XYZ file of C-alpha atoms in Angstrom:
32
model
C -8.450 12.248 -18.255
C -7.467 13.935 -15.006
C -9.915 11.772 -13.064
C -8.347 8.624 -14.496
C -4.870 9.792 -13.492
C -6.159 10.723 -10.043
C -7.780 7.305 -9.626
C -4.541 5.586 -10.676
C -2.516 7.716 -8.266
C -4.869 6.975 -5.359
C -4.950 3.273 -6.218
C -1.154 3.129 -6.305
C -0.886 4.888 -2.933
C -3.402 2.479 -1.396
C -1.560 -0.559 -2.773
C 1.775 0.738 -1.464
C 0.212 1.370 1.945
C -1.229 -2.166 2.064
C 2.117 -3.701 1.068
C 3.889 -1.623 3.728
C 1.404 -2.739 6.403
C 1.788 -6.391 5.365
C 5.583 -6.113 5.580
C 5.353 -4.544 9.044
C 3.001 -7.314 10.211
C 5.335 -9.988 8.836
C 8.345 -8.403 10.548
C 6.392 -8.159 13.806
C 5.281 -11.792 13.549
C 8.801 -13.069 12.849
C 10.339 -10.683 15.392
C 8.304 -12.272 18.194
């Protein structure tokens, strides 16, 4: 059970990080 929660937590963090990076890249692309 704990492993499942840990996997979900890690997956969520990774998804948030990817979304953040995509937003930064979009802002950089439109900023130029």
